CSV table of C-alpha atoms and ligand atoms in Angstrom, one decimal:
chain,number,residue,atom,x,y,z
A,270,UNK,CA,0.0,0.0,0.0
A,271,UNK,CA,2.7,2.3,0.9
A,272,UNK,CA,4.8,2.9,-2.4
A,273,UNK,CA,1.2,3.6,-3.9
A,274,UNK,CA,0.5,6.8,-5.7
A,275,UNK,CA,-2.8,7.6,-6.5
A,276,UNK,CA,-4.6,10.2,-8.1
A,277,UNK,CA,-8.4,10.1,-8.4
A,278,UNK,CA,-9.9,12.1,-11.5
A,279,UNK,CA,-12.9,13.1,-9.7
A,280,UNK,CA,-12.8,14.6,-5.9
A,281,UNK,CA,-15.1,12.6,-4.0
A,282,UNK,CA,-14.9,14.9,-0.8
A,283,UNK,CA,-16.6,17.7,-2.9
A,284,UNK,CA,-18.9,14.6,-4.7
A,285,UNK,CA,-20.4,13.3,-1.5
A,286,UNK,CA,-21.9,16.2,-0.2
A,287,UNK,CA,-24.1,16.2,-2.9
A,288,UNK,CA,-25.0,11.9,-1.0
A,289,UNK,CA,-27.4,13.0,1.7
A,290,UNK,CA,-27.3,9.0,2.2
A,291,UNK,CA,-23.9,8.5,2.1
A,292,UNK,CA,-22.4,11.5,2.8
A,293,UNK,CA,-21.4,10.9,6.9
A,294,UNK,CA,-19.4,8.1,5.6
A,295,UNK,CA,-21.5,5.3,7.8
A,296,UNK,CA,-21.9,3.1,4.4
A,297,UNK,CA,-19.1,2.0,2.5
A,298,UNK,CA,-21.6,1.7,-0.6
A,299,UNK,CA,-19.7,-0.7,-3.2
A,300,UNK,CA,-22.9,-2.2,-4.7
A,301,UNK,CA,-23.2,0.4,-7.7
A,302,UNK,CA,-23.6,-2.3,-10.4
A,303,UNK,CA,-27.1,-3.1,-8.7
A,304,UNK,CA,-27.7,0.6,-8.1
A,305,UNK,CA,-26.3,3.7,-8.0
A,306,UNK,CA,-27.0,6.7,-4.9
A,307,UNK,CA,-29.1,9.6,-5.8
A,308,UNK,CA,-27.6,13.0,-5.5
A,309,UNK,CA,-29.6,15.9,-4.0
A,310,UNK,CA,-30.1,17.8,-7.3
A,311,UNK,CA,-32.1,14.5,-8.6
A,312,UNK,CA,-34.4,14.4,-5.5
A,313,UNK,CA,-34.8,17.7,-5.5
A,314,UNK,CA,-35.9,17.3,-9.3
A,315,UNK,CA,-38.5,14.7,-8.5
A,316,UNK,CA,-40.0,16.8,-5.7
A,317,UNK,CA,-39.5,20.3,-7.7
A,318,UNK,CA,-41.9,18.2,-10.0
A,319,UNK,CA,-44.8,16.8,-7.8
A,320,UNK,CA,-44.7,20.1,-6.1
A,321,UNK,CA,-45.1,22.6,-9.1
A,322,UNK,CA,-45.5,21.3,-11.9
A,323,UNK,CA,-47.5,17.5,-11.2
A,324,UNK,CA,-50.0,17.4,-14.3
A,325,UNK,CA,-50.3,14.2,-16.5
A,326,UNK,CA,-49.0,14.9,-19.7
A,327,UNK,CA,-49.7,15.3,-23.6
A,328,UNK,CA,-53.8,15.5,-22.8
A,329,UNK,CA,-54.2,18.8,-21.1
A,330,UNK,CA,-54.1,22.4,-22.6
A,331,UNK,CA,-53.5,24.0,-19.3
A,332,UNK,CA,-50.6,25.5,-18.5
A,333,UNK,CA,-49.8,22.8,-16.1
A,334,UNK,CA,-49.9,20.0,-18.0
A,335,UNK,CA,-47.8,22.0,-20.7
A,336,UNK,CA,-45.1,22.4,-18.6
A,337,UNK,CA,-45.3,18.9,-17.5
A,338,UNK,CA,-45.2,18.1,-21.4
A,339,UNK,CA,-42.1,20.2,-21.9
A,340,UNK,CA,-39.8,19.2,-19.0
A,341,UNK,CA,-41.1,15.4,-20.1
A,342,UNK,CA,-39.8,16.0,-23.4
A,343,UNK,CA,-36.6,17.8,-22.6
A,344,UNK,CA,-35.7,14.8,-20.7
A,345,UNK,CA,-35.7,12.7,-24.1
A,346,UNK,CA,-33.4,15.4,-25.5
A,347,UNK,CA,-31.0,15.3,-22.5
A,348,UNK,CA,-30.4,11.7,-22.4
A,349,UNK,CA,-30.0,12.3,-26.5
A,350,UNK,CA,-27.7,14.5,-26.5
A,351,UNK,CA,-26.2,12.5,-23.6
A,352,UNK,CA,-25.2,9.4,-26.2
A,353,UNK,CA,-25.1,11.2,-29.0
A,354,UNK,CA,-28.9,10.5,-30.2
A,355,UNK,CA,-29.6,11.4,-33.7
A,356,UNK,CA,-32.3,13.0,-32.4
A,357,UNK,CA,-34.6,13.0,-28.6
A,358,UNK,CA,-37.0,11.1,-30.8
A,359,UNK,CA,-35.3,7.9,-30.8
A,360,UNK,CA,-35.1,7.7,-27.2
A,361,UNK,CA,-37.8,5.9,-26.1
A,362,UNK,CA,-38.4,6.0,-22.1
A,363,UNK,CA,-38.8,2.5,-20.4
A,364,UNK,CA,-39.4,1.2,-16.9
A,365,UNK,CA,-35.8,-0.1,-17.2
A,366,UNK,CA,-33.0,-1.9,-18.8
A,367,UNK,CA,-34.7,-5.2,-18.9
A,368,UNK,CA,-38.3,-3.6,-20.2
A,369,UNK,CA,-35.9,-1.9,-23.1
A,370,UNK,CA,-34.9,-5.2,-24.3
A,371,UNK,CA,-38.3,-7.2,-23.9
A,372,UNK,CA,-40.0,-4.4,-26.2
A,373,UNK,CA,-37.5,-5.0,-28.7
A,374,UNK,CA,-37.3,-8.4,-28.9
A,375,UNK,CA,-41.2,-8.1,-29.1
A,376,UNK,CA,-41.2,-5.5,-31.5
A,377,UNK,CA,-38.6,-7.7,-33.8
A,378,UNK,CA,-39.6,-11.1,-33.9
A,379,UNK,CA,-43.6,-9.4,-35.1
A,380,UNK,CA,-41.7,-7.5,-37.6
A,381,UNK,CA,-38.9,-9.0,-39.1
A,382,UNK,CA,-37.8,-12.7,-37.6
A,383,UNK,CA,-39.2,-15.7,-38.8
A,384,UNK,CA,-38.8,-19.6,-37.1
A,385,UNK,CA,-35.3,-20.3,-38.0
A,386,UNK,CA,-33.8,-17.1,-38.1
A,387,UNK,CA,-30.8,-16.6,-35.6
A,388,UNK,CA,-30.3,-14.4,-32.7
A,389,UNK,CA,-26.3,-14.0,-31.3
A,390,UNK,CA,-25.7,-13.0,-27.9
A,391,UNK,CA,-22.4,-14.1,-25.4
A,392,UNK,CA,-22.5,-16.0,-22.1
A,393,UNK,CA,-22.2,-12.7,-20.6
A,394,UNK,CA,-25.1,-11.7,-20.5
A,395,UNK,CA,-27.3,-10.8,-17.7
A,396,UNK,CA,-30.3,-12.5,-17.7
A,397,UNK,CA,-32.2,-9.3,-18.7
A,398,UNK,CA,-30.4,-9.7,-22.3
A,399,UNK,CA,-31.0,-13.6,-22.4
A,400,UNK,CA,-34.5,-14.8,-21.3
A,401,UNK,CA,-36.1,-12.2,-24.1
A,402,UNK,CA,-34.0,-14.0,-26.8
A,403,UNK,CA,-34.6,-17.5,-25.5
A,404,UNK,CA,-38.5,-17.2,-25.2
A,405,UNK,CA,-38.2,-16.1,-28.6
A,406,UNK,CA,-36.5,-19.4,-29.3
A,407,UNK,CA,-39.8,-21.1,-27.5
A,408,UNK,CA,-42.6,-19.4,-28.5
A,409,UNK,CA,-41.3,-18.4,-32.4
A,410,UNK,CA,-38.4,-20.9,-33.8
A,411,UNK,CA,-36.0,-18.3,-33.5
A,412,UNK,CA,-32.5,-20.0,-32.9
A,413,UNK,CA,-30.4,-18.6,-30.6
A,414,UNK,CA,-26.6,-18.7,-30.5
A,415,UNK,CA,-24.2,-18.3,-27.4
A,416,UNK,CA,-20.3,-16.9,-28.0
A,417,UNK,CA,-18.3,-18.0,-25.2
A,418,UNK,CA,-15.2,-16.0,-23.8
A,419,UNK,CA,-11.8,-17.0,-23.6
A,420,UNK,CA,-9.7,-17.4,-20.3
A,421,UNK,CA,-9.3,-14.0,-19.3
A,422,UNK,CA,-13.0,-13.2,-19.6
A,423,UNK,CA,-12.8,-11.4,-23.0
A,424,UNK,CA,-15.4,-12.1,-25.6
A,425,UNK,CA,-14.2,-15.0,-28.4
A,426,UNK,CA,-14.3,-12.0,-31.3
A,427,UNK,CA,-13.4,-15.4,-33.2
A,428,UNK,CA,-16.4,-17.6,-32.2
A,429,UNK,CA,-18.7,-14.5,-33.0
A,430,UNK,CA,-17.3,-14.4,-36.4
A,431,UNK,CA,-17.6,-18.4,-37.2
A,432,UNK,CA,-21.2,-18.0,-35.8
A,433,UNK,CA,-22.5,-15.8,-38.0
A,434,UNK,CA,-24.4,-16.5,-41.0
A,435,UNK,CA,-27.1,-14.7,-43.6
A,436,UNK,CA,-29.7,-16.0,-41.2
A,437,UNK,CA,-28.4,-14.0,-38.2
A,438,UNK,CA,-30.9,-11.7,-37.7
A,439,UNK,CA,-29.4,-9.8,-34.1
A,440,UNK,CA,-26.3,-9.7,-32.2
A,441,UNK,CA,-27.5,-8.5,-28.6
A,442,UNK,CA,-23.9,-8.3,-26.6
A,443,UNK,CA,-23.5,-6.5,-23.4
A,444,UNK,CA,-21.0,-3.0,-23.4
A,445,UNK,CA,-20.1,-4.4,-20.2
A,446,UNK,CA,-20.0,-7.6,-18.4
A,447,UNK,CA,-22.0,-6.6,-14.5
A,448,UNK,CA,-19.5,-9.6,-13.6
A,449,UNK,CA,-16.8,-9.7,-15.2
A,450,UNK,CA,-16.1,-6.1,-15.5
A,451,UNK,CA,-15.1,-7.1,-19.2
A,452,UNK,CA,-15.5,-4.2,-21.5
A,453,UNK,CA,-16.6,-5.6,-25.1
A,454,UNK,CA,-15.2,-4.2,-28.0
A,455,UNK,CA,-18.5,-3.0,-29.6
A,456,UNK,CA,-17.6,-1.2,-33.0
A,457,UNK,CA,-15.9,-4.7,-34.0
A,458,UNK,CA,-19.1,-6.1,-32.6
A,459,UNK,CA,-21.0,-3.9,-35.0
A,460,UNK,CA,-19.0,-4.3,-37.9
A,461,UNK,CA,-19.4,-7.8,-37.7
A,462,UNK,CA,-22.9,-7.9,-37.2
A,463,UNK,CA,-23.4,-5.8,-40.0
A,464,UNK,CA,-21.6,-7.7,-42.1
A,465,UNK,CA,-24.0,-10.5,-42.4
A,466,UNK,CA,-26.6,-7.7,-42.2
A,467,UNK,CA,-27.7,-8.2,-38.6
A,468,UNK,CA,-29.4,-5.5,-36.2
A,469,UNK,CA,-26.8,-4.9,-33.7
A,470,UNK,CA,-28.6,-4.4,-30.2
A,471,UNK,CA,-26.3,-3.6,-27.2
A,472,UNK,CA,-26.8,-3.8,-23.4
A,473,UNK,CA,-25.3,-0.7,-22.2
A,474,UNK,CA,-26.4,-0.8,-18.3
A,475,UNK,CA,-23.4,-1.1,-17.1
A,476,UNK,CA,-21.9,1.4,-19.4
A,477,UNK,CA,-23.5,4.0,-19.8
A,478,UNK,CA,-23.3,5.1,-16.6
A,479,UNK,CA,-19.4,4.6,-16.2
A,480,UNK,CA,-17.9,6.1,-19.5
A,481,UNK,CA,-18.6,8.2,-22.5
A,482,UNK,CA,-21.1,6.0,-25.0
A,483,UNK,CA,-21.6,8.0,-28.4
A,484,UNK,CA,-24.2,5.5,-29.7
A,485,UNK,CA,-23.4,6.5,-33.5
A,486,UNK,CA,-19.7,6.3,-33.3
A,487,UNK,CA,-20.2,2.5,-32.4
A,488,UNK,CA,-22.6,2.2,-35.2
A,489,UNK,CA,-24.9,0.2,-33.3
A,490,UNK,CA,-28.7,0.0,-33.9
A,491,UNK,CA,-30.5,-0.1,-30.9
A,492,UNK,CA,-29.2,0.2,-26.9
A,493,UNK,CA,-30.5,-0.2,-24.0
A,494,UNK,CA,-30.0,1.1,-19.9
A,495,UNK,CA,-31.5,2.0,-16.3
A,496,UNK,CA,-31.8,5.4,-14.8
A,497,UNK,CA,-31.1,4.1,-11.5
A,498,UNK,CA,-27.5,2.5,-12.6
A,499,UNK,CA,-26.8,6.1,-13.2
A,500,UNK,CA,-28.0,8.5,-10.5
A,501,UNK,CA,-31.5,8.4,-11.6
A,502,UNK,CA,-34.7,7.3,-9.6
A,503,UNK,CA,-35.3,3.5,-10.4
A,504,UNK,CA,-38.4,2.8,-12.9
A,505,UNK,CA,-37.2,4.6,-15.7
A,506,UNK,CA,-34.6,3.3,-18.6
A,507,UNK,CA,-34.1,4.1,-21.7
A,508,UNK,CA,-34.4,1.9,-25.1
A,509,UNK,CA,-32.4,4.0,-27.7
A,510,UNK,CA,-32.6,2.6,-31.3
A,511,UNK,CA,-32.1,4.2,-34.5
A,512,UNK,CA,-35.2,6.5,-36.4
A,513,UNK,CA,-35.7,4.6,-39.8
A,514,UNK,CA,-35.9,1.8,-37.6
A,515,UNK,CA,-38.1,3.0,-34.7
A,516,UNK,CA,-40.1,4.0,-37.4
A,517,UNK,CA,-40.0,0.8,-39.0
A,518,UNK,CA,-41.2,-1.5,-35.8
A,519,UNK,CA,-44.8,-2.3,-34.6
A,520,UNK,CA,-45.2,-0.6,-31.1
A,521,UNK,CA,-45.5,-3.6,-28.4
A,522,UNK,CA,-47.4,-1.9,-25.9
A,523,UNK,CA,-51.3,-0.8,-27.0
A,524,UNK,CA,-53.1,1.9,-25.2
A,525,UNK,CA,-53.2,5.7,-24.6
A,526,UNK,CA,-50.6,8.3,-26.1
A,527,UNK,CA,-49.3,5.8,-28.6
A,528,UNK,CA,-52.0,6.8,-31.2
A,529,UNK,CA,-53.0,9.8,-33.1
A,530,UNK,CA,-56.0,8.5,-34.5
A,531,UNK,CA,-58.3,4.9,-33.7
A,532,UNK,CA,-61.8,4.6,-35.8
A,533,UNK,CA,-63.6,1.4,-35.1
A,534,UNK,CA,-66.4,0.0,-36.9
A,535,UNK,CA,-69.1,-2.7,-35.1
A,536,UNK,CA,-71.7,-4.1,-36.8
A,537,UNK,CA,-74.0,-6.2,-34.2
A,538,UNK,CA,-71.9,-4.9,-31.3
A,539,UNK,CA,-68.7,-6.8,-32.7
A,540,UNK,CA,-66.1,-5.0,-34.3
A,541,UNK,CA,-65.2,-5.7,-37.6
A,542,UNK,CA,-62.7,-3.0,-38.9
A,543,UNK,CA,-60.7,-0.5,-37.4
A,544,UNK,CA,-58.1,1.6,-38.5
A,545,UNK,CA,-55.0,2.7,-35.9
A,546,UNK,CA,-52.6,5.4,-36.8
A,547,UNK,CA,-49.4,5.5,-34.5
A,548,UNK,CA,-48.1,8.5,-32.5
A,549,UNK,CA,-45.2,9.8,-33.4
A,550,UNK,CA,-41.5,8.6,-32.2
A,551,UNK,CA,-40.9,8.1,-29.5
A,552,UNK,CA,-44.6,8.0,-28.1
A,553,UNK,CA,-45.5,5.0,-30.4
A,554,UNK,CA,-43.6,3.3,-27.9
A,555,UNK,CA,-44.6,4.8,-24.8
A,556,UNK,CA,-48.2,3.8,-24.1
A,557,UNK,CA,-49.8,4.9,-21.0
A,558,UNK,CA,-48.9,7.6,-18.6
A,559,UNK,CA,-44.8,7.2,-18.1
A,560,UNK,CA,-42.9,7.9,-15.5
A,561,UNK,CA,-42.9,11.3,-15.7
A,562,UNK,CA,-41.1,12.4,-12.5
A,563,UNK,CA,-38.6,9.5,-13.7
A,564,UNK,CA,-37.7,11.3,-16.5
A,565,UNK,CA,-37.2,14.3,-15.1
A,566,UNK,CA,-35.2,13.0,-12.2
A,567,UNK,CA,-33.5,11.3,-14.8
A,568,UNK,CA,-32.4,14.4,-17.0
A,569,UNK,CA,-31.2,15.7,-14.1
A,570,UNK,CA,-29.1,12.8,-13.3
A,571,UNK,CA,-27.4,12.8,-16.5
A,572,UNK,CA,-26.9,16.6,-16.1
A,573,UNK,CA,-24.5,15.5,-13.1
A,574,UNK,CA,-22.5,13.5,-15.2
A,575,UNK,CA,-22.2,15.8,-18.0
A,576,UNK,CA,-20.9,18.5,-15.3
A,577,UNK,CA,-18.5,15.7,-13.6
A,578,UNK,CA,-17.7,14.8,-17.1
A,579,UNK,CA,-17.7,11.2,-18.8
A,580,UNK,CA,-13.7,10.7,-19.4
A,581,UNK,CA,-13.0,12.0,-15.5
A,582,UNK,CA,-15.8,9.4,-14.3
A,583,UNK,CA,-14.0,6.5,-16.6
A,584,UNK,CA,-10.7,7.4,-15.1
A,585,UNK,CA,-11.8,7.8,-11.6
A,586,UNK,CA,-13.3,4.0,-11.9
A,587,UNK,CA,-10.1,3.0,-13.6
A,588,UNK,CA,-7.7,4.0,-10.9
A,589,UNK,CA,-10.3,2.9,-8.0
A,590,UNK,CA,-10.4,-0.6,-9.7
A,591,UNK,CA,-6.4,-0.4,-10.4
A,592,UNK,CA,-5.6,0.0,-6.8
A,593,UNK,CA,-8.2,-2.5,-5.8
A,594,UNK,CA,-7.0,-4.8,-7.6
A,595,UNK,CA,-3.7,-4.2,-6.6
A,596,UNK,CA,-4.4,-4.4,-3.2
A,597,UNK,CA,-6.3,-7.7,-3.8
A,598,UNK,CA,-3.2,-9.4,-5.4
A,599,UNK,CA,-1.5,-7.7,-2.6
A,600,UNK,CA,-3.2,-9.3,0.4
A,601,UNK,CA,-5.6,-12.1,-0.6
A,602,UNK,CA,-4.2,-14.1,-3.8
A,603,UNK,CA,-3.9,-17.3,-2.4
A,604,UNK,CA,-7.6,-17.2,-0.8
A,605,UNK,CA,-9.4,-15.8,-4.0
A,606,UNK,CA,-10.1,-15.8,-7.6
A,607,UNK,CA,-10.9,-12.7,-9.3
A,608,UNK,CA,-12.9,-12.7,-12.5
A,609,UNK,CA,-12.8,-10.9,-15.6
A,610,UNK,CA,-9.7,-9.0,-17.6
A,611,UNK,CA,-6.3,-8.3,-15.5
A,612,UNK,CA,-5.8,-4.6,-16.8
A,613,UNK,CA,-8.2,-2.3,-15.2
A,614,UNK,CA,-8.3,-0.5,-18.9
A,615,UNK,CA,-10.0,-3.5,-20.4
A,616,UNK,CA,-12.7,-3.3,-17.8
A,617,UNK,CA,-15.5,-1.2,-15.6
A,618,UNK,CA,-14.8,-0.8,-12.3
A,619,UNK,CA,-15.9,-3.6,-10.6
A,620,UNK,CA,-14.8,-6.6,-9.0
A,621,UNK,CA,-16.3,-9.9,-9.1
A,622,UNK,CA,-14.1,-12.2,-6.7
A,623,UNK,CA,-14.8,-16.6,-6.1
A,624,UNK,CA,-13.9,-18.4,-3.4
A,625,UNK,CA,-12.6,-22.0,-2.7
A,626,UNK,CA,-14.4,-23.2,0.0
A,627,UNK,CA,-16.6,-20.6,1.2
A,628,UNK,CA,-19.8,-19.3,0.8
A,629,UNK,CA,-19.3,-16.1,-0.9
A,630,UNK,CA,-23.6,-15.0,0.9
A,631,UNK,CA,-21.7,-15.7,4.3
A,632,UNK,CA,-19.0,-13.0,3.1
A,633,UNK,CA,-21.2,-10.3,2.4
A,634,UNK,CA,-23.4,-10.9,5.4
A,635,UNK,CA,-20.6,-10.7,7.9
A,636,UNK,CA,-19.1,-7.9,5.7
A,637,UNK,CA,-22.5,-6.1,6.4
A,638,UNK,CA,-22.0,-5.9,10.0
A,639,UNK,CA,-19.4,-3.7,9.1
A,640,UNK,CA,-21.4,-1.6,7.4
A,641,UNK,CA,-19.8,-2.2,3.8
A,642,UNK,CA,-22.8,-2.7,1.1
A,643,UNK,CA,-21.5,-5.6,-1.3
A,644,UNK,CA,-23.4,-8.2,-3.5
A,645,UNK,CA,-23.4,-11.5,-3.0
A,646,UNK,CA,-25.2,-14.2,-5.5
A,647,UNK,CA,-24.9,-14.9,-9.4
A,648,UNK,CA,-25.6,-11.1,-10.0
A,649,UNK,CA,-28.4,-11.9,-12.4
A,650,UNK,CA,-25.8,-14.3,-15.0
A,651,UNK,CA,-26.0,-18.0,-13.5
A,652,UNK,CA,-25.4,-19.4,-16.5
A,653,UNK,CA,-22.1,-17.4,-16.9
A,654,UNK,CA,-21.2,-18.8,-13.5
A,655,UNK,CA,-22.0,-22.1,-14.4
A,656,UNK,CA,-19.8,-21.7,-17.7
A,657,UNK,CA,-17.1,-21.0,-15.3
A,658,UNK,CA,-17.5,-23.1,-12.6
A,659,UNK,CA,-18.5,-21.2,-10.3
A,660,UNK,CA,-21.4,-22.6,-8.5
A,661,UNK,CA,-21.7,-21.1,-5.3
A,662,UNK,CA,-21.9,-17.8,-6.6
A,663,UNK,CA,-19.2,-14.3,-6.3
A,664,UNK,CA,-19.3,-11.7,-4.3
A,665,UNK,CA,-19.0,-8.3,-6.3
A,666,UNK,CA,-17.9,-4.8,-5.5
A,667,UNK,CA,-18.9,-2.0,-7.4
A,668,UNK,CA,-17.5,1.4,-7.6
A,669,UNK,CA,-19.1,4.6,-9.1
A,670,UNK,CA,-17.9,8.5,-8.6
A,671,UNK,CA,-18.7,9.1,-4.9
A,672,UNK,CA,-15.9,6.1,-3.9
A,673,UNK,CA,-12.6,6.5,-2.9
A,674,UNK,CA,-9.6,4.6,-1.9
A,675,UNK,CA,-10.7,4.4,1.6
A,676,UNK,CA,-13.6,2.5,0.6
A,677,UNK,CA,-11.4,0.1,-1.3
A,678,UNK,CA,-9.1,-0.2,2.2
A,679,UNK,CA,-12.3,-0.8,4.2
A,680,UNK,CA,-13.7,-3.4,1.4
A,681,UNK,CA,-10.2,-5.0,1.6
A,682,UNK,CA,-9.5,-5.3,5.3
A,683,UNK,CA,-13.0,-6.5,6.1
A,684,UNK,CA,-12.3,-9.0,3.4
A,685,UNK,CA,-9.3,-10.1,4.7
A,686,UNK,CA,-10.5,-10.2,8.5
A,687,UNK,CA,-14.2,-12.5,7.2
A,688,UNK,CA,-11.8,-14.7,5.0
A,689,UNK,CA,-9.6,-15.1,8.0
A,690,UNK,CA,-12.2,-16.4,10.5
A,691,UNK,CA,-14.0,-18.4,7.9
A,692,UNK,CA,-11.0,-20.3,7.2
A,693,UNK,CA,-9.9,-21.0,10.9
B,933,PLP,C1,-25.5,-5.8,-17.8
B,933,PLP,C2,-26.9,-5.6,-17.2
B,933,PLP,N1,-27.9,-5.6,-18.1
B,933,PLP,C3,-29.2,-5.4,-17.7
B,933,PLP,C4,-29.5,-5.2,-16.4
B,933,PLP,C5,-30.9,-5.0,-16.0
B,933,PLP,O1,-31.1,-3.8,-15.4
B,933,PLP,P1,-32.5,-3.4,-14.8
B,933,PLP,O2,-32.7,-4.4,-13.7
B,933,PLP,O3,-32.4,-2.0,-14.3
B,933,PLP,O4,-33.5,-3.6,-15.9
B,933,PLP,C6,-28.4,-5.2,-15.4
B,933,PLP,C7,-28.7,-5.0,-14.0
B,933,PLP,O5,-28.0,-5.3,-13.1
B,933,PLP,C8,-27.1,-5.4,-15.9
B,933,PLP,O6,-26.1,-5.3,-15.0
C-alpha cells in the first residue's frame, strides 16, 4: 500500500456532499452495479416536479400539463444529447434496462424474424439480455446462438465471427459484463454484425453510466440502460434505437398516447374494422402515462455527469479498480479468484471475486455488520457462472464516482478479516 500513488480524477470529498445518504461516511456503498445513490439535485428534481409542476401529460391544454409536457420531453433530448442521439425522438423511455430489451425483442420477432432465423448474444449476458432472446426461441423458432469468452474473460471475437451466417438476424452483446467487469469491443461487434446484415442491439447498463457512450460512433442500432445504474430514480430506462428503424417496428405496448387516431367499426356490437394510426417517435412506444417524475429525475441525473464529465468518471473508476485490484493481489491471492480481464483499462470498475471453500452470501453478510454494502449471488448471470465453474456464486464490488480509496481499504481489510475467520 505504501509505495502507492494515487490520483483520483474526480474529488469525492466535494462529490459526497451532494449523497445526503452516504455523505457521513456510515456506508461503504460498493454495490453500484445493482444501483447507484441519488444526488440531491435529482431528488430535488422529483420533488420540484410533484410540487409545481404534477400534471399528467400530452392530454391537457392548461398551462400545467404543458409544462409537465415540456420538461417530459426535454428529458428525451438530454439523455439524447447524452449518447449522441440522432435526435430526442429515438429515445424511447422504459421502466428499465430489462423492459428496453423485452420491447424490442417483441417489436422484432412481429416485424422482421421468422422460425429459424438466428439471434447471437455471449455467455455474458445478464439475464435481462438472455431470457427475451430464448422465449423467442420457445414461442417463435427463433434460434439462438451463445459466444463463449476465452480465459481472461474477454469475448471469443473469433467464435462471434464463425457463428454468424445470412440467417443471423441480431447480435444482442453486453457493453459491459456486471460480472466480469469485461468491456466488449462493440464497433468490431458492430461491424461484424453488420456484415451478415444483422441488427446490432447492445446492453449498455453497465456502461453507460461509467464512460462516454456516443451511440453513433459505435454504429450500433439499438441500446438499451437503467436510470437508477446512473443516478436516476429507479423505474425509468431508456431503449435508444435508430429513427428509420423505430419507425420501422410495430409498437409492443397498445393503449393511450401511442396513437394519433383509432376509428372502429361494429356491426351487431362486434367489431369488424378498425383503422390505428401511430403517435409519433418516440410516443408510439410509450403507451400509457410514463414515469414522468422519472424522467425528469433522470435528466437531471445525466446533467451531473455531464458537469462531472464522462472521461474524469471513466478514469476515476479506472484507478479505483487499479488500486483495488492491486491491493487484492497484494493481500488475498492465495484465498481468491478474481474474474474478468487483469488490466483495469480492459474493464468497468468492478470486481467480481470466487472463493474455494466458502460461501461467498456468508461474506457479504458478515461484511455487512461492518457496514460495507456488497453483493453476493450470481448477480443476475448463472449461467455465466455455471460456464465457469463457479457454483456457489461471487461476491462483487462496485465502484461509481462518490468512492474513494478508503472505501477500497475498508472493502479490503474487512475482506481479509471474514476470509480469516472463515478459514480457521
Ligand atoms: C448488464 C446488465 N444488463 C441489464 C441489467 C438489468 O437492469 P434493470 O434491472 O435495471 O432492468 C443489469 C442490471 O444489473 C445489468 O447489469
Amino acid at each position: 500500500m505504501g509505495d502507492w500513488c494515487l490520483s483520483l480524477a474526480l474529488n469525492v470529498n466535494v462529490i459526497r456532499e451532494d449523497f445526503p445518504l452516504i455523505k457521513d461516511r456510515k456506508i461503504v456503498y460498493l454495490d453500484n452495479a445493482a444501483t447507484t445513490q441519488k444526488p440531491i439535485q435529482v431528488i430535488n428534481a422529483i420533488s420540484n416536479y410533484y410540487m409545481k409542476f404534477n400534471a399528467n401529460i400530452h392530454r391537457g391544454l392548461y398551462e400545467l400539463s404543458q409544462e409537465a409536457s415540456k420538461l417530459y420531453e426535454e428529458a428525451h433530448g438530454v439523455v439524447a444529447k447524452f449518447i449522441n442521439a440522432g435526435s430526442w425522438e429515438e429515445v424511447v423511455f422504459t421502466r428499465n434496462a430489462t423492459e428496453g430489451i423485452n420491447i424490442l425483442a417483441q417489436a422484432l420477432v412481429n416485424r422482421y424474424l421468422k422460425p429459424g432465423d438466428e439471434v447471437v448474444i455471449s455467455i455474458m449476458e445478464h439475464h435481462s439480455n438472455m431470457l427475451p432472446w430464448i422465449r423467442l426461441s420457445e414461442t417463435y423458432g427463433v434460434k439462438v446462438k451463445v459466444v463463449g469468452i476465452d480465459s481472461d474473460g474477454l469475448l471469443d471475437y473469433d467464435e462471434l465471427s464463425n457463428v454468424l451466417t445470412p440467417r443471423t438476424k441480431v447480435v444482442s452483446i453486453t457493453h459491459a459484463s456486471n460480472v466480469l467487469g469485461t468491456l466488449n469491443d462493440v464497433r468490431r461487434i458492430a461491424k461484424l454484425g453488420h456484415e451478415v446484415d444483422a441488427l446490432v442491439v447492445v446492453d449498455g447498463a453497465q456502461s453507460v453510466p461509467h464512460l462516454p457512450v456516443n451511440v453513433r460512433e459505435l454504429d450500433v442500432d439499438f441500446m438499451v440502460f437503467s436510470g437508477h445504474k446512473m443516478l436516476g430514480p429507479t423505474g425509468i430506462g431508456v431503449l435508444w434505437g435508430r429513427k428509420d428503424l423505430l419507425e420501422d417496428l410495430p409498437p409492443v405496448l397498445q393503449g393511450g398516447d401511442m396513437i394519433k387516431y383509432v376509428g372502429i367499426e361494429v356491426k351487431g356490437g362486434v367489431l369488424i374494422n378498425h383503422r390505428i394510426i401511430y403517435n409519433d417517435l418516440p410516443w408510439k412506444f410509450e403507451a400509457g402515462t410514463p414515469n414522468i417524475a422519472g424522467g425528469i429525475g433522470l435528466a437531471e441525473a445525466v446533467n451531473y455527469l455531464i458537469r462531472l464529465g464522462m472521461e474524469e468518471v471513466r478514469a476515476h473508476e479506472v484507478e479505483l479498480t487499479r488500486y483495488a485490484l492491486r491491493r487484492l493481489d497484494e493481500t488475498l491471492k492465495d484465498d481468491i479468484k478474481i474474474l474478468g480481464p487483469k488490466h483495469p483499462e480492459l474493464r468497468s470498475g468492478l470486481i467480481s471475486i470466487a472463493f474455494k471453500g466458502i460461501n461467498p452470501h456468508v461474506v457479504a453478510s458478515l461484511m455487512s455488520t461492518k457496514n460495507i454494502a456488497v453483493r453476493s449471488g450470481y448477480h443476475c448471470a448463472q449461467p455465466l457462472h455455471e460456464y465457469l465453474g463457479v457454483y456457489d456464486g461471487t461476491l462483487r464490488a462496485s465502484f461509481y464516482i462518490y468512492n474513494d480509496v478508503d472505501d477500497i481499504n475498508a472493502f479490503i481489510s474487512s475482506l481479509e478479516e471474514v476470509i480469516n475467520v472463515l478459514s480457521k
